[in-house]
PDB file of C-alpha atoms and ligand atoms in Angstrom:
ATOM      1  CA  UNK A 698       5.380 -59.389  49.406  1.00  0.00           C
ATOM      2  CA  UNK A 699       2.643 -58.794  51.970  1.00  0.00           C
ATOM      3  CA  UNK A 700       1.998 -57.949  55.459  1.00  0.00           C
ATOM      4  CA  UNK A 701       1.041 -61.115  57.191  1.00  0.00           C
ATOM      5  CA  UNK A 702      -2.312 -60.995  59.036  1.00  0.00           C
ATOM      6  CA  UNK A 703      -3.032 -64.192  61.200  1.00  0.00           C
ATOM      7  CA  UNK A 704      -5.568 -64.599  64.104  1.00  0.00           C
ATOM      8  CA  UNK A 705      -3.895 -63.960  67.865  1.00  0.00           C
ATOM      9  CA  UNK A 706      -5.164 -65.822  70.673  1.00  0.00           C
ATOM     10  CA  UNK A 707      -8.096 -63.708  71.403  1.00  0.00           C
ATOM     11  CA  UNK A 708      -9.285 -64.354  67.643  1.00  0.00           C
ATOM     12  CA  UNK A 709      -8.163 -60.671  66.975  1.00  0.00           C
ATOM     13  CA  UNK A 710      -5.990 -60.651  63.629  1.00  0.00           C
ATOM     14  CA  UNK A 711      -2.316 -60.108  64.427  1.00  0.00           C
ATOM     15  CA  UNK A 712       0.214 -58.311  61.652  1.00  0.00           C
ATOM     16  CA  UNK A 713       3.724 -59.335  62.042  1.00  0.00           C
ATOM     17  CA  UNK A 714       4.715 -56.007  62.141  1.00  0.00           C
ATOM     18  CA  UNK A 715       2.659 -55.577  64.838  1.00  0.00           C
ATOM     19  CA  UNK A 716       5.113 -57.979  67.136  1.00  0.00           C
ATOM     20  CA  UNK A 717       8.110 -55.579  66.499  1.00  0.00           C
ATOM     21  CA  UNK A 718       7.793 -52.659  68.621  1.00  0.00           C
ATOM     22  CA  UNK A 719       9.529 -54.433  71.732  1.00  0.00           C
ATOM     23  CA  UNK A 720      11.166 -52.383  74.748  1.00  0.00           C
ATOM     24  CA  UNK A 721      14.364 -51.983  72.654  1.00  0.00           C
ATOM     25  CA  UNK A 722      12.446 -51.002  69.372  1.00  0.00           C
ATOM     26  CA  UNK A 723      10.653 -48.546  71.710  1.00  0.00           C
ATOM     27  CA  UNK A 724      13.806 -46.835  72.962  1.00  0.00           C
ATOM     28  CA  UNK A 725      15.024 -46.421  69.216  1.00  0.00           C
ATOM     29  CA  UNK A 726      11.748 -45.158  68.471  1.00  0.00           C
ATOM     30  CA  UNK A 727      11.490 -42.494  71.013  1.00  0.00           C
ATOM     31  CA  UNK A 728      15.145 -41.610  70.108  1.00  0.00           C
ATOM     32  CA  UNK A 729      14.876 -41.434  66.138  1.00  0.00           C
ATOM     33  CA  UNK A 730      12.487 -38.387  65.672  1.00  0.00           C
ATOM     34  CA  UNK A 731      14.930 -35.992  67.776  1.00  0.00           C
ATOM     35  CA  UNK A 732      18.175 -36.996  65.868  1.00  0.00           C
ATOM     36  CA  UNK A 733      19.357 -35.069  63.300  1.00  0.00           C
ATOM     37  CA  UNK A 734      18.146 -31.455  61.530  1.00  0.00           C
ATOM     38  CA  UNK A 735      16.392 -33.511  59.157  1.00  0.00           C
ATOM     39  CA  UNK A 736      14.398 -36.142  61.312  1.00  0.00           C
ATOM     40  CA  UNK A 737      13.531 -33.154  63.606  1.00  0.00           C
ATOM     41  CA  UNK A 738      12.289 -30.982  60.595  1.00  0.00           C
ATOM     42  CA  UNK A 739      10.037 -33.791  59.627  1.00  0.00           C
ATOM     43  CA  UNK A 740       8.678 -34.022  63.439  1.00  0.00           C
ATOM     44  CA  UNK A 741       7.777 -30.606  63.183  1.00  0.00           C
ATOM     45  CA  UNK A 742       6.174 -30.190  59.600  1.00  0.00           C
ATOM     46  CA  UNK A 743       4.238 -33.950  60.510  1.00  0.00           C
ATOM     47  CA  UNK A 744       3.515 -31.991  64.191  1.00  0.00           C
ATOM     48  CA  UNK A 745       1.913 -28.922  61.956  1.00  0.00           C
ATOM     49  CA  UNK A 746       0.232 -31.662  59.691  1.00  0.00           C
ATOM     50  CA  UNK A 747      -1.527 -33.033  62.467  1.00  0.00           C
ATOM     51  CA  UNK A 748      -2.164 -29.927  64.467  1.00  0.00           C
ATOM     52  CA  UNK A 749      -4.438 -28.616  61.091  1.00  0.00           C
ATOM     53  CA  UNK A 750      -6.194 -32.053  60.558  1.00  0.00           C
ATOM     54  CA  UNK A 751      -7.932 -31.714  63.900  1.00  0.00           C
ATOM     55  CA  UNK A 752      -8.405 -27.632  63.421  1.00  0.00           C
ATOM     56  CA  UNK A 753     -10.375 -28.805  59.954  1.00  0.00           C
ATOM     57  CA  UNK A 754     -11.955 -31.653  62.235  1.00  0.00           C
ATOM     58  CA  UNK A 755     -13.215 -29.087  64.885  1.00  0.00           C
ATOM     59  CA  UNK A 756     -10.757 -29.094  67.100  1.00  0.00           C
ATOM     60  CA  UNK A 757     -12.351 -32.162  69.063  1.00  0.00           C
ATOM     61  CA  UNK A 758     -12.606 -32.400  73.034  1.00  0.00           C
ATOM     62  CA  UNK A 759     -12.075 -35.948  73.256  1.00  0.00           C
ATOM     63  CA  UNK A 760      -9.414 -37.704  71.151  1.00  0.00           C
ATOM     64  CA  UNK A 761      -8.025 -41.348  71.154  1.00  0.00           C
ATOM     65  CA  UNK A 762      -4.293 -41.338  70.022  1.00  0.00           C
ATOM     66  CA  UNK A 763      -4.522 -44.698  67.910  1.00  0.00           C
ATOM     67  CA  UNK A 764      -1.238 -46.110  67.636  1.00  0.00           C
ATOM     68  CA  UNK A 765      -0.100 -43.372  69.925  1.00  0.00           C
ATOM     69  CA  UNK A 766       3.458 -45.195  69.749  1.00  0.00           C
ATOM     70  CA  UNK A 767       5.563 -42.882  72.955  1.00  0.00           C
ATOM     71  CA  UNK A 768       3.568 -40.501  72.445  1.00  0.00           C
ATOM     72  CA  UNK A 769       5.167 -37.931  69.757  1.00  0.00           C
ATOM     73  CA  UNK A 770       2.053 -35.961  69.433  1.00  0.00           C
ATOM     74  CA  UNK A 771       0.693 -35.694  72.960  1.00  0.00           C
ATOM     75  CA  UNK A 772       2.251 -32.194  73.176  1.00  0.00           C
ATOM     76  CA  UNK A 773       0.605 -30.986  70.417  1.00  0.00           C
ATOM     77  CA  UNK A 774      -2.707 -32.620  71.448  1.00  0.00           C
ATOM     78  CA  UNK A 775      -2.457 -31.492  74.849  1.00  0.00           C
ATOM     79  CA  UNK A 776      -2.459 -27.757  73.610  1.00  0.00           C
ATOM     80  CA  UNK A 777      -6.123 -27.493  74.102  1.00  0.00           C
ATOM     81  CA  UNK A 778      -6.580 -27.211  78.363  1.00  0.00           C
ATOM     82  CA  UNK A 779      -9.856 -29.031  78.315  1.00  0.00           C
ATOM     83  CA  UNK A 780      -9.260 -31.756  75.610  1.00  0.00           C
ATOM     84  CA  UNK A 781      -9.393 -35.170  77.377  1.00  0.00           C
ATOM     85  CA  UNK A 782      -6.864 -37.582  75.427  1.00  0.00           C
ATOM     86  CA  UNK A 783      -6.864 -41.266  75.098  1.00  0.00           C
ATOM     87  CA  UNK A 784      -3.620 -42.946  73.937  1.00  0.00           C
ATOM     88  CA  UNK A 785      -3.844 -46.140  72.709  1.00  0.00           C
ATOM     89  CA  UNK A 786      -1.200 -48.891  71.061  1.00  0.00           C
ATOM     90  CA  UNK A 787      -0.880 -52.446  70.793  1.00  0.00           C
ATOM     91  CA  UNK A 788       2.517 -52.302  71.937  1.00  0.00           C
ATOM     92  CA  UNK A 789       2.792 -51.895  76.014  1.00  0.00           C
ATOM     93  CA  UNK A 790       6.534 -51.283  75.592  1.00  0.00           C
ATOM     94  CA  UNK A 791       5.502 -47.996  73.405  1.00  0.00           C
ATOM     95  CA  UNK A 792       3.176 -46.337  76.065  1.00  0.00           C
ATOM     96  CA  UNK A 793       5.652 -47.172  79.098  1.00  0.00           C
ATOM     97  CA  UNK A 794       8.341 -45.313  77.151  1.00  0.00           C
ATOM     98  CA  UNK A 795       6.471 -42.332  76.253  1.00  0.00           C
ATOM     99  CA  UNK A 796       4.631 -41.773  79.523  1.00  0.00           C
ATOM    100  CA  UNK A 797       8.336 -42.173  81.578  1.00  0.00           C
ATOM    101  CA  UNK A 798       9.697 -39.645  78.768  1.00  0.00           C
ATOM    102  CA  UNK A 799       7.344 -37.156  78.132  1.00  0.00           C
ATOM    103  CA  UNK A 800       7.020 -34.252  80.309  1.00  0.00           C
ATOM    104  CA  UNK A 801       4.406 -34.693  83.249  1.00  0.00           C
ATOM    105  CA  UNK A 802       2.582 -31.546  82.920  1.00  0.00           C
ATOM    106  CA  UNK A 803       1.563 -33.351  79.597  1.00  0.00           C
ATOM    107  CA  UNK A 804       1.434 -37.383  80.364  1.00  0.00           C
ATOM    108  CA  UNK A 805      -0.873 -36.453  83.548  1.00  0.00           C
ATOM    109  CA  UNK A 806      -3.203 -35.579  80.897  1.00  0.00           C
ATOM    110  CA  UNK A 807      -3.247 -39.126  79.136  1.00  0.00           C
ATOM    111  CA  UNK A 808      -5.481 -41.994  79.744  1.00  0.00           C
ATOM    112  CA  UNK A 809      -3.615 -44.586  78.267  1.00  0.00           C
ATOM    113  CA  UNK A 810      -4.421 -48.836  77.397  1.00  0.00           C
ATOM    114  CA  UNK A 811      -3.547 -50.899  75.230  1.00  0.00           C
ATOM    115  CA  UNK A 812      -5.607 -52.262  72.118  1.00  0.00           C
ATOM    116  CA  UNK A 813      -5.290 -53.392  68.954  1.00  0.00           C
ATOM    117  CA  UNK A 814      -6.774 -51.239  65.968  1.00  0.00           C
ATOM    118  CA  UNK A 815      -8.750 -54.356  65.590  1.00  0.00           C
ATOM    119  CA  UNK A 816     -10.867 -54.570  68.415  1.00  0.00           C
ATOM    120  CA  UNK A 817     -10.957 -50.778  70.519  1.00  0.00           C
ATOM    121  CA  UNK A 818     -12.759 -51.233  73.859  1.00  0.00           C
ATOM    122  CA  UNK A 819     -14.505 -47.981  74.088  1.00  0.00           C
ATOM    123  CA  UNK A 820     -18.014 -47.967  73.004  1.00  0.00           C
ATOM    124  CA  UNK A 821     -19.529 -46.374  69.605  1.00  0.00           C
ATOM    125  CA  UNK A 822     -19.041 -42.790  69.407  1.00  0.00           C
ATOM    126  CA  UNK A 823     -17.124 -42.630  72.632  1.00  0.00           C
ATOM    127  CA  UNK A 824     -14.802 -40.377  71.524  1.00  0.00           C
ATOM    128  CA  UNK A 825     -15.178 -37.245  68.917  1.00  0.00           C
ATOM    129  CA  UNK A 826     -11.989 -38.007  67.344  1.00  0.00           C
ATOM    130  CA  UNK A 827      -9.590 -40.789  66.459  1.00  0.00           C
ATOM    131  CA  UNK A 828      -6.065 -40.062  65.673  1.00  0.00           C
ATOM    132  CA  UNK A 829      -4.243 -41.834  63.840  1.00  0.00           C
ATOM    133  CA  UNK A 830      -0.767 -41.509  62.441  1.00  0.00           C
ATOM    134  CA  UNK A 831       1.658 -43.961  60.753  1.00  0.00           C
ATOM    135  CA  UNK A 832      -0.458 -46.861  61.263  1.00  0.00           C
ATOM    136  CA  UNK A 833      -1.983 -47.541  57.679  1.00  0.00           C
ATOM    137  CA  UNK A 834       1.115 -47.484  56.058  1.00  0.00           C
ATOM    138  CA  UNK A 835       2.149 -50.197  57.717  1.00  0.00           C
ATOM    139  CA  UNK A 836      -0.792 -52.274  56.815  1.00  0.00           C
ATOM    140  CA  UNK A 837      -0.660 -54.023  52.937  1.00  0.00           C
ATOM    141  CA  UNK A 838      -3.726 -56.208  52.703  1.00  0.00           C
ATOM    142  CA  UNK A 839      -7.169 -54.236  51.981  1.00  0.00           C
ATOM    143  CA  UNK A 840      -9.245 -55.740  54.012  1.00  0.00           C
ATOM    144  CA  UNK A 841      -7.008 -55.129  57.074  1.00  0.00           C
ATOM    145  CA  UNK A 842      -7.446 -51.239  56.159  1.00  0.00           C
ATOM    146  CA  UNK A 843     -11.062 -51.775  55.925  1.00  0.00           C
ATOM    147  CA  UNK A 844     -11.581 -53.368  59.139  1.00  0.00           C
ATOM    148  CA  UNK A 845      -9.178 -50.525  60.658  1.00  0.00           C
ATOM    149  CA  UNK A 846     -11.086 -47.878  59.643  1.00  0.00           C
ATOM    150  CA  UNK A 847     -14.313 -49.264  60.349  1.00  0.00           C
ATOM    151  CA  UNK A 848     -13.166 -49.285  63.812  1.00  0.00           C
ATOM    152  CA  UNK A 849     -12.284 -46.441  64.008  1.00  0.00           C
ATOM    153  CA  UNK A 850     -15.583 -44.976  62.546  1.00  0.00           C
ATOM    154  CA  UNK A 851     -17.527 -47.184  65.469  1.00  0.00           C
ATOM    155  CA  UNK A 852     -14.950 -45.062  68.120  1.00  0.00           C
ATOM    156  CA  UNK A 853     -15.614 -41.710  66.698  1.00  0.00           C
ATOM    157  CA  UNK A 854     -18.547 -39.819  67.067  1.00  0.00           C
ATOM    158  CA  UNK A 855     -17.643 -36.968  64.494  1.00  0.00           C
ATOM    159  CA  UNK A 856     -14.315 -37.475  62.793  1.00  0.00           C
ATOM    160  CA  UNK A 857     -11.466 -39.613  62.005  1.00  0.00           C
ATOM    161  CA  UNK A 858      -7.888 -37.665  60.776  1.00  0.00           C
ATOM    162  CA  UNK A 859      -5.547 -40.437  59.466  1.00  0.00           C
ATOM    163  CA  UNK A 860      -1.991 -40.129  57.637  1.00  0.00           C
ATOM    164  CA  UNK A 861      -0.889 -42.683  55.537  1.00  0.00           C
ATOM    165  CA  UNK A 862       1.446 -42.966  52.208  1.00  0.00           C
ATOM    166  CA  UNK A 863      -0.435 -42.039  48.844  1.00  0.00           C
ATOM    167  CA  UNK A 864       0.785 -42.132  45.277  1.00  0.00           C
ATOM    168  CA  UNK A 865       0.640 -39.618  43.134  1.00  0.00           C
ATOM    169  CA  UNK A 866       3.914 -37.888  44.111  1.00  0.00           C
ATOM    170  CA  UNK A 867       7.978 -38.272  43.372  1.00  0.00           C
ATOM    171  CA  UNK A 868       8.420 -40.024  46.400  1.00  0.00           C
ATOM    172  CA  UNK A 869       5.898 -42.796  45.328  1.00  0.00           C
ATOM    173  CA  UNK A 870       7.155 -42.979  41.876  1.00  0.00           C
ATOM    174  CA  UNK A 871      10.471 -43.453  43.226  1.00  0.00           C
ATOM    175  CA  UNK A 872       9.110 -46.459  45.443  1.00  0.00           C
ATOM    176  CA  UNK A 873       7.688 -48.230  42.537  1.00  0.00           C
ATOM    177  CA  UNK A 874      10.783 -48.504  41.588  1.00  0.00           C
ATOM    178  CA  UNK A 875      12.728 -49.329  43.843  1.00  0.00           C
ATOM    179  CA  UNK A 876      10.020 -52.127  44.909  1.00  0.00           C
ATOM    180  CA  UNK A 877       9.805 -53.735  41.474  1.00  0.00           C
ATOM    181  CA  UNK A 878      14.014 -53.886  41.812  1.00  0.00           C
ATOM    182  CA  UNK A 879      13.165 -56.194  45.516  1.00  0.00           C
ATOM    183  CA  UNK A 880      10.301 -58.276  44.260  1.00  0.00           C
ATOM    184  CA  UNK A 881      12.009 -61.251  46.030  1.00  0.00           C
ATOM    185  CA  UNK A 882      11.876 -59.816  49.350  1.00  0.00           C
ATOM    186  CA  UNK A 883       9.515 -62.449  51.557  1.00  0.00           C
ATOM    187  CA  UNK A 884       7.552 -59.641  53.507  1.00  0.00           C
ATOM    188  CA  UNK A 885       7.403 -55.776  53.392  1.00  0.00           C
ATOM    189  CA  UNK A 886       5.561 -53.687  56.253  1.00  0.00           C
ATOM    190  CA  UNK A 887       5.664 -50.264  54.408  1.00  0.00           C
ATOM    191  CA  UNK A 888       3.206 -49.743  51.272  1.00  0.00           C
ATOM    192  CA  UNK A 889       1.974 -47.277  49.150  1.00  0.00           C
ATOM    193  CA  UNK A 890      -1.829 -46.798  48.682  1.00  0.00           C
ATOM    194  CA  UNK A 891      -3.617 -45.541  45.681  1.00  0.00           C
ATOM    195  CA  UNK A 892      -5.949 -42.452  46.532  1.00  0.00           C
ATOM    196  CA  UNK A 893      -8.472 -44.141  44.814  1.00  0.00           C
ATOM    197  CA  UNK A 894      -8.097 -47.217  46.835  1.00  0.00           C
ATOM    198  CA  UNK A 895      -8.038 -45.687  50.049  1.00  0.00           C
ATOM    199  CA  UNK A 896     -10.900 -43.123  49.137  1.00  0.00           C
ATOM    200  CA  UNK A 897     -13.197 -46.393  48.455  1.00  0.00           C
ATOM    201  CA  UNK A 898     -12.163 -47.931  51.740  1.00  0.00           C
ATOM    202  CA  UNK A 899     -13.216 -44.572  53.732  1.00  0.00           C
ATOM    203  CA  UNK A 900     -16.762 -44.207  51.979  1.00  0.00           C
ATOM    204  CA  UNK A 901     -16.915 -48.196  52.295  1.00  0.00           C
ATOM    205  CA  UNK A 902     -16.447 -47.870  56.314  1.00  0.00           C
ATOM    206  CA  UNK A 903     -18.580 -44.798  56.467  1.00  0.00           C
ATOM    207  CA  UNK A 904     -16.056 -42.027  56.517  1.00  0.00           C
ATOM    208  CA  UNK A 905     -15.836 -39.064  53.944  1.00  0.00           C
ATOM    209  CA  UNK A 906     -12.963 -36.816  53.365  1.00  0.00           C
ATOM    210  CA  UNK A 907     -13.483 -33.317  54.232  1.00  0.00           C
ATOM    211  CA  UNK A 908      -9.853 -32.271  53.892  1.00  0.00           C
ATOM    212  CA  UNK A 909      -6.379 -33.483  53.063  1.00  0.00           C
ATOM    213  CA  UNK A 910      -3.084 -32.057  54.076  1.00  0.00           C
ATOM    214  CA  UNK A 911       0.324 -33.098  52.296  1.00  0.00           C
ATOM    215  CA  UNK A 912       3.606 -33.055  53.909  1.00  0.00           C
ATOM    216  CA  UNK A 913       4.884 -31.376  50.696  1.00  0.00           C
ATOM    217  CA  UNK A 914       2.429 -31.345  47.908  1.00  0.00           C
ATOM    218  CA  UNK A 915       3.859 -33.516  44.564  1.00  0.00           C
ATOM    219  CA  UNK A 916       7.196 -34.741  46.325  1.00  0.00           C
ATOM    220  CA  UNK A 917       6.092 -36.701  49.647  1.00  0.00           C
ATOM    221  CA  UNK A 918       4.313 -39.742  50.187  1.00  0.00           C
ATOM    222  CA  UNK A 919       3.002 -38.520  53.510  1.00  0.00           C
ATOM    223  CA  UNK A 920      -0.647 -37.211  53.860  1.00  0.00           C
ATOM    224  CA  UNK A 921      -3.122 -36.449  56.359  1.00  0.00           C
ATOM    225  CA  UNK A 922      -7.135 -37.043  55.590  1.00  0.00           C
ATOM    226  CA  UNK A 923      -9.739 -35.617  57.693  1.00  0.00           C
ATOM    227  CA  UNK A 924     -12.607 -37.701  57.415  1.00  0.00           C
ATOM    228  CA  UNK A 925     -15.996 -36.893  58.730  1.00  0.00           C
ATOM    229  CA  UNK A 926     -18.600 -39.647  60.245  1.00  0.00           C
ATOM    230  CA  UNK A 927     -21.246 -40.130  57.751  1.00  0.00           C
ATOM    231  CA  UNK A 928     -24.551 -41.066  59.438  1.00  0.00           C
TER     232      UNK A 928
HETATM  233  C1  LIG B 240       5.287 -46.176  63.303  1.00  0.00           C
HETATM  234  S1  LIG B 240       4.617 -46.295  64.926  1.00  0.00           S
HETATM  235  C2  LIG B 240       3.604 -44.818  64.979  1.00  0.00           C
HETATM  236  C3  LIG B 240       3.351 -44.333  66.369  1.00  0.00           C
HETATM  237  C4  LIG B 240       2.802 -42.877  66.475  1.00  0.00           C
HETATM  238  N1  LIG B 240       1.505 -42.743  65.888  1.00  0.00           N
HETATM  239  C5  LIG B 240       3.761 -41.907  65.840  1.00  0.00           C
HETATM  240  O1  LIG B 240       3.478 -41.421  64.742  1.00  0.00           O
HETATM  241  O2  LIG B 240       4.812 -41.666  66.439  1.00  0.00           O
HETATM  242  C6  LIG B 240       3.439 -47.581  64.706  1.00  0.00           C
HETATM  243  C7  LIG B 240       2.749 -48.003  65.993  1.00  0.00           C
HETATM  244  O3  LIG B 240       1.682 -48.885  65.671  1.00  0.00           O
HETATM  245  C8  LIG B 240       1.545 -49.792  66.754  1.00  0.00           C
HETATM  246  N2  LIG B 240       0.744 -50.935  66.285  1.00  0.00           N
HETATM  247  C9  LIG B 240       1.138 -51.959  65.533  1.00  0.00           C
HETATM  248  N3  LIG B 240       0.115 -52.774  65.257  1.00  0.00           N
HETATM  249  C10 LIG B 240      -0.962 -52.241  65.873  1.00  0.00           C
HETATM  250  C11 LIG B 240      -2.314 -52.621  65.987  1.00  0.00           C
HETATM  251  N4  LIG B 240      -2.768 -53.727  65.390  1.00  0.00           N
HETATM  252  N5  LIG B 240      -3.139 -51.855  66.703  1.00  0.00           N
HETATM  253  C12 LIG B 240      -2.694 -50.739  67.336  1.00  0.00           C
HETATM  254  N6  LIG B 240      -1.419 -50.334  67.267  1.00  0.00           N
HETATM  255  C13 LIG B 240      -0.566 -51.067  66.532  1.00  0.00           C
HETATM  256  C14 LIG B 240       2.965 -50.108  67.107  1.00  0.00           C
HETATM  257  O4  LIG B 240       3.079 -50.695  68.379  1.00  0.00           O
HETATM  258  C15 LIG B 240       3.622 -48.740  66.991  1.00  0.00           C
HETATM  259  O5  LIG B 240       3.598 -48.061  68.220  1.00  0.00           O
END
């Protein structure tokens, strides 16, 4: 029951559930976080979520979006006039659906490519920030993580503000659960980390947590770390 890394052709590792996010998965992603009161309720509280990591980071100037996916938080990110924002995601089909959909007063601000979260080609400390949501849930094998972040810590000159699933909550209990129920399922892209885990892997690739914000504290698996660059 693990995410699958194996090497792609430039020698950068490749998750399977990296190959997923096709044109058609794009469309349905794009779609999803506007359906429904309850989908759009979470778009908002994760939009607040976000918005607070990078007022705790110091509101940065420069900012790479990694995954930026279509782009859910450009908006927000864009709310600073003089913030230059760099949107990056493995998946082309993402970033062509969320620069044709998003407004143009907001995707002329973007300076999009495409990367892997392996391998970002953008020199150290390029950028103050690095964004990242809903990436490191997807990714089950430590050592993935760890090379993620340490990435990521290369990228940013100041801070890192990542959101990810941690236990400790009713939503994570429930998981357990419900995971021990499907141990014969042959691969799983969605995992829980242990706080303790993923607190080793930031101090491990340099990064130390200066705040955390919950989606809702005890209940949700969803949380937000703002990590600072230790020197
Ligand atoms: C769940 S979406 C999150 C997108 C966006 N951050 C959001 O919250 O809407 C996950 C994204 O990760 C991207 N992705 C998958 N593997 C990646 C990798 N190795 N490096 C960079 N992006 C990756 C996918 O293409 C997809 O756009």
């Amino acid at each position: 029951m693990m995410s699958k890394t194996e090497n792609g052709a430039s020698g950068i590792p490749l998750l399977e559930f990296s190959k997923k996010y096709d044109e058609s998965q794009a469309r349905c992603y794009f779609e999803k976080h506007g359906k429904g009161f309850g989908r759009r309720l979470s778009n908002w509280r994760e939009t607040v979520m976000m918005r607070k990591s990078l007022k705790l980071a110091g509101n940065p100037k420069t900012v790479l979006d990694l995954p930026s996916g279509t782009g859910r938080f450009w908006e927000m990110l864009a709310e600073y006039p003089d913030r230059e924002i760099y949107a990056a995601d493995y998946s082309f089909d993402m970033l062509i659906r969320g620069l044709h959909m998003r407004p143009e007063h907001v995707t002329r601000r973007i300076r999009p490519f495409r990367c892997s979260a392996f391998s970002i080609p953008l020199g150290d400390g390029a950028v103050e920030s690095v964004f990242c949501a809903r990436l490191l849930h997807h990714i089950g094998e430590r050592e993935d993580r760890l090379a993620m972040l340490k990435e990521m810590a290369r990228v940013a000159s100041q801070s890192v503000c990542v959101s990810l699933w941690i236990d400790g909550n009713y939503k994570a209990r429930r998981r357990r659960k419900l995971e021990a129920r499907r141990r014969k399922k042959r691969y799983q892209n969605r995992f829980v980390v242990e706080r303790q885990v993923i607190e080793e892997g930031f101090r491990q690739a340099g990064l130390k947590p200066i705040g955390r914000i919950d989606f809702m504290k005890f209940y949700s698996m969803w949380s937000t770390y703002v990590l600072r660059k230790v020197f």
